[in-house]
mmCIF file of C-alpha atoms in Angstrom:
data_model
loop_
_atom_site.group_PDB
_atom_site.id
_atom_site.type_symbol
_atom_site.label_atom_id
_atom_site.label_comp_id
_atom_site.label_asym_id
_atom_site.label_seq_id
_atom_site.Cartn_x
_atom_site.Cartn_y
_atom_site.Cartn_z
ATOM 1 C CA MET N 376 67.189 68.121 -213.069
ATOM 2 C CA LYS N 377 70.342 66.845 -211.346
ATOM 3 C CA PRO N 378 72.583 67.155 -214.431
ATOM 4 C CA ILE N 379 71.475 70.773 -214.921
ATOM 5 C CA LEU N 380 72.063 71.589 -211.246
ATOM 6 C CA ASP N 381 75.460 69.863 -211.387
ATOM 7 C CA LYS N 382 76.471 71.867 -214.445
ATOM 8 C CA ILE N 383 75.334 75.225 -213.030
ATOM 9 C CA LEU N 384 76.902 74.613 -209.627
ATOM 10 C CA GLY N 385 80.135 73.329 -211.161
ATOM 11 C CA MET N 386 80.427 76.354 -213.448
ATOM 12 C CA LEU N 387 79.669 78.714 -210.555
ATOM 13 C CA LEU N 388 82.387 77.091 -208.434
ATOM 14 C CA VAL N 389 84.914 77.383 -211.268
ATOM 15 C CA PHE N 390 83.982 81.044 -211.770
ATOM 16 C CA LEU N 391 84.317 81.811 -208.050
ATOM 17 C CA MET N 392 87.686 80.054 -207.972
ATOM 18 C CA VAL N 393 88.935 82.067 -210.962
ATOM 19 C CA VAL N 394 87.833 85.313 -209.311
ATOM 20 C CA MET N 395 89.513 84.306 -206.046
ATOM 21 C CA VAL N 396 92.792 83.352 -207.741
ATOM 22 C CA THR N 397 92.714 86.609 -209.701
ATOM 23 C CA ALA N 398 92.136 88.629 -206.517
ATOM 24 C CA VAL N 399 94.965 86.888 -204.667
ATOM 25 C CA SER N 400 97.298 87.267 -207.663
ATOM 26 C CA TRP N 401 96.477 90.979 -207.841
ATOM 27 C CA GLN N 402 97.124 91.291 -204.102
ATOM 28 C CA VAL N 403 100.568 89.694 -204.446
ATOM 29 C CA PHE N 404 101.399 91.764 -207.532
ATOM 30 C CA SER N 405 100.275 95.052 -206.008
ATOM 31 C CA ARG N 406 101.998 94.408 -202.683
ATOM 32 C CA TYR N 407 105.382 93.213 -203.945
ATOM 33 C CA ILE N 408 105.702 94.789 -207.401
ATOM 34 C CA LEU N 409 103.773 98.040 -207.075
ATOM 35 C CA GLN N 410 104.595 98.452 -203.359
ATOM 36 C CA ALA N 411 100.965 99.483 -202.771
ATOM 37 C CA SER N 412 98.804 96.905 -201.048
ATOM 38 C CA SER N 413 95.210 96.636 -202.188
ATOM 39 C CA SER N 414 92.782 96.886 -199.273
ATOM 40 C CA TYR N 415 89.847 94.957 -200.669
ATOM 41 C CA THR N 416 91.408 91.853 -202.261
ATOM 42 C CA GLU N 417 92.047 90.070 -198.962
ATOM 43 C CA GLU N 418 88.385 90.414 -198.023
ATOM 44 C CA ILE N 419 87.238 89.288 -201.476
ATOM 45 C CA ALA N 420 89.467 86.213 -201.240
ATOM 46 C CA ARG N 421 88.225 85.384 -197.737
ATOM 47 C CA TYR N 422 84.550 85.628 -198.638
ATOM 48 C CA LEU N 423 85.005 83.746 -201.905
ATOM 49 C CA LEU N 424 86.830 80.975 -200.052
ATOM 50 C CA ILE N 425 83.842 80.686 -197.708
ATOM 51 C CA TRP N 426 81.445 80.444 -200.661
ATOM 52 C CA ILE N 427 83.658 77.967 -202.541
ATOM 53 C CA GLY N 428 84.075 75.762 -199.478
ATOM 54 C CA ILE N 429 80.419 75.601 -198.506
ATOM 55 C CA LEU N 430 79.014 75.388 -202.052
ATOM 56 C CA GLY N 431 81.737 72.863 -202.872
ATOM 57 C CA ALA N 432 80.552 70.718 -199.971
ATOM 58 C CA ALA N 433 77.028 70.779 -201.421
ATOM 59 C CA TYR N 434 78.408 69.895 -204.861
ATOM 60 C CA VAL N 435 80.451 66.906 -203.676
ATOM 61 C CA SER N 436 77.489 65.752 -201.609
ATOM 62 C CA GLY N 437 75.473 65.666 -204.820
ATOM 63 C CA GLN N 438 78.255 63.728 -206.537
ATOM 64 C CA GLN N 439 78.418 61.303 -203.585
ATOM 65 C CA GLN N 440 82.095 62.156 -203.229
ATOM 66 C CA HIS N 441 81.866 63.583 -199.709
ATOM 67 C CA LEU N 442 83.988 62.183 -196.938
ATOM 68 C CA SER N 443 82.515 59.098 -195.345
ATOM 69 C CA ILE N 444 83.647 56.141 -193.309
ATOM 70 C CA ASP N 445 82.223 52.886 -194.612
ATOM 71 C CA ILE N 446 82.565 50.391 -191.805
ATOM 72 C CA LEU N 447 79.049 49.058 -191.501
ATOM 73 C CA ALA N 448 77.710 49.340 -195.067
ATOM 74 C CA PRO N 449 80.042 46.803 -196.780
ATOM 75 C CA GLU N 450 79.083 44.174 -194.203
ATOM 76 C CA LEU N 451 75.349 44.470 -194.905
ATOM 77 C CA LYS N 452 73.213 42.764 -197.514
ATOM 78 C CA PRO N 453 72.288 45.051 -200.453
ATOM 79 C CA GLU N 454 68.699 45.587 -199.270
ATOM 80 C CA ASN N 455 69.883 46.506 -195.760
ATOM 81 C CA ARG N 456 72.587 48.738 -197.236
ATOM 82 C CA ILE N 457 69.870 50.639 -199.098
ATOM 83 C CA LYS N 458 67.859 51.010 -195.870
ATOM 84 C CA LEU N 459 70.954 52.279 -194.040
ATOM 85 C CA ARG N 460 71.724 54.839 -196.727
ATOM 86 C CA ILE N 461 68.090 55.980 -196.800
ATOM 87 C CA GLY N 462 68.279 56.541 -193.038
ATOM 88 C CA ILE N 463 71.577 58.408 -193.385
ATOM 89 C CA ASN N 464 70.135 60.601 -196.143
ATOM 90 C CA ILE N 465 67.104 61.418 -193.992
ATOM 91 C CA LEU N 466 69.432 62.452 -191.151
ATOM 92 C CA ILE N 467 71.472 64.586 -193.572
ATOM 93 C CA ILE N 468 68.280 66.258 -194.821
ATOM 94 C CA LEU N 469 67.156 67.006 -191.256
ATOM 95 C CA PHE N 470 70.589 68.377 -190.316
ATOM 96 C CA CYS N 471 70.739 70.595 -193.401
ATOM 97 C CA LEU N 472 67.200 71.820 -192.824
ATOM 98 C CA VAL N 473 67.752 72.725 -189.173
ATOM 99 C CA VAL N 474 71.356 73.959 -189.222
ATOM 100 C CA LEU N 475 71.991 75.298 -192.710
ATOM 101 C CA VAL N 476 68.576 76.403 -193.956
ATOM 102 C CA ILE N 477 66.825 77.542 -190.766
ATOM 103 C CA GLY N 478 69.931 78.502 -188.781
ATOM 104 C CA GLY N 479 71.600 80.084 -191.796
ATOM 105 C CA SER N 480 68.453 82.024 -192.676
ATOM 106 C CA ASN N 481 68.254 83.342 -189.111
ATOM 107 C CA LEU N 482 71.902 84.391 -189.303
ATOM 108 C CA VAL N 483 71.326 86.180 -192.610
ATOM 109 C CA TYR N 484 68.203 87.883 -191.258
ATOM 110 C CA LEU N 485 69.958 89.063 -188.094
ATOM 111 C CA ASN N 486 72.899 90.426 -190.071
ATOM 112 C CA TYR N 487 70.603 92.391 -192.354
ATOM 113 C CA LEU N 488 68.532 93.539 -189.376
ATOM 114 C CA LEU N 489 71.619 94.770 -187.516
ATOM 115 C CA GLY N 490 73.075 96.306 -190.661
ATOM 116 C CA GLN N 491 76.460 94.627 -190.311
ATOM 117 C CA THR N 492 78.807 95.288 -193.213
ATOM 118 C CA SER N 493 82.309 94.182 -194.098
ATOM 119 C CA ALA N 494 85.180 96.511 -193.280
ATOM 120 C CA ALA N 495 86.855 97.010 -196.661
ATOM 121 C CA LEU N 496 84.135 96.211 -199.188
ATOM 122 C CA ASN N 497 81.250 97.636 -197.149
ATOM 123 C CA ILE N 498 78.935 94.849 -198.341
ATOM 124 C CA PRO N 499 76.259 93.434 -196.034
ATOM 125 C CA LEU N 500 77.562 90.406 -194.141
ATOM 126 C CA GLY N 501 74.166 88.825 -194.705
ATOM 127 C CA ALA N 502 75.185 88.436 -198.352
ATOM 128 C CA VAL N 503 78.287 86.531 -197.263
ATOM 129 C CA TYR N 504 76.294 84.254 -194.949
ATOM 130 C CA MET N 505 73.612 83.667 -197.610
ATOM 131 C CA VAL N 506 75.694 80.717 -198.788
ATOM 132 C CA MET N 507 74.562 78.677 -195.770
ATOM 133 C CA PRO N 508 70.837 78.425 -196.603
ATOM 134 C CA ILE N 509 71.626 78.154 -200.330
ATOM 135 C CA SER N 510 73.987 75.255 -199.711
ATOM 136 C CA GLY N 511 71.525 73.613 -197.338
ATOM 137 C CA VAL N 512 68.773 73.733 -199.957
ATOM 138 C CA LEU N 513 71.145 72.293 -202.574
ATOM 139 C CA VAL N 514 72.140 69.376 -200.327
ATOM 140 C CA ILE N 515 68.471 68.712 -199.547
ATOM 141 C CA ILE N 516 67.644 68.685 -203.278
ATOM 142 C CA TYR N 517 70.486 66.259 -203.965
ATOM 143 C CA LYS N 518 69.525 63.956 -201.083
ATOM 144 C CA ILE N 519 65.831 63.949 -202.023
ATOM 145 C CA ASN N 520 66.891 63.011 -205.546
ATOM 146 C CA GLU N 521 68.877 60.101 -204.088
ATOM 147 C CA LEU N 522 65.886 59.011 -201.991
ATOM 148 C CA LEU N 523 63.604 59.071 -205.040
ATOM 149 C CA ASN N 524 66.073 56.936 -207.013
ATOM 150 C CA PRO N 525 67.402 54.478 -204.404
ATOM 151 C CA LYS N 526 68.535 51.803 -206.860
ATOM 152 C CA GLN N 527 70.597 54.321 -208.822
ATOM 153 C CA TYR N 528 72.293 56.143 -205.944
ATOM 154 C CA LEU N 529 72.103 54.057 -202.806
ATOM 155 C CA VAL N 530 73.417 50.630 -203.788
#
């Protein structure tokens, strides 16, 4: 399942990046060449950057390429290193569950409930914030996969 999730998430991130670069390029072209600034491209770029950043964090977490400081782990025996990484993954799962999934879902719900929309695009802000619970679920899936395969991922 992980290779399929990696492929889908990687392709989605590339697509979002292409759309963002296209929007920013159009903004520059329309502002400086056509002398008519486009009102919606700045908002598109901002929201896509949010999605790319947060989904990208979930992706690199699944690739075990996220930022970490390894001070204690190299000093431990392999079996203790596995126990440490299992504990860290459990803490990451709990954090993602509470902050990203539950907190993000509450944020999305409140934005839909209040009917908040973006200024230029007039899209619901709940759709923008939906990336938080989605990313949280993705990180949890990746970390559970690591916990189920400790010899493969946690050594």
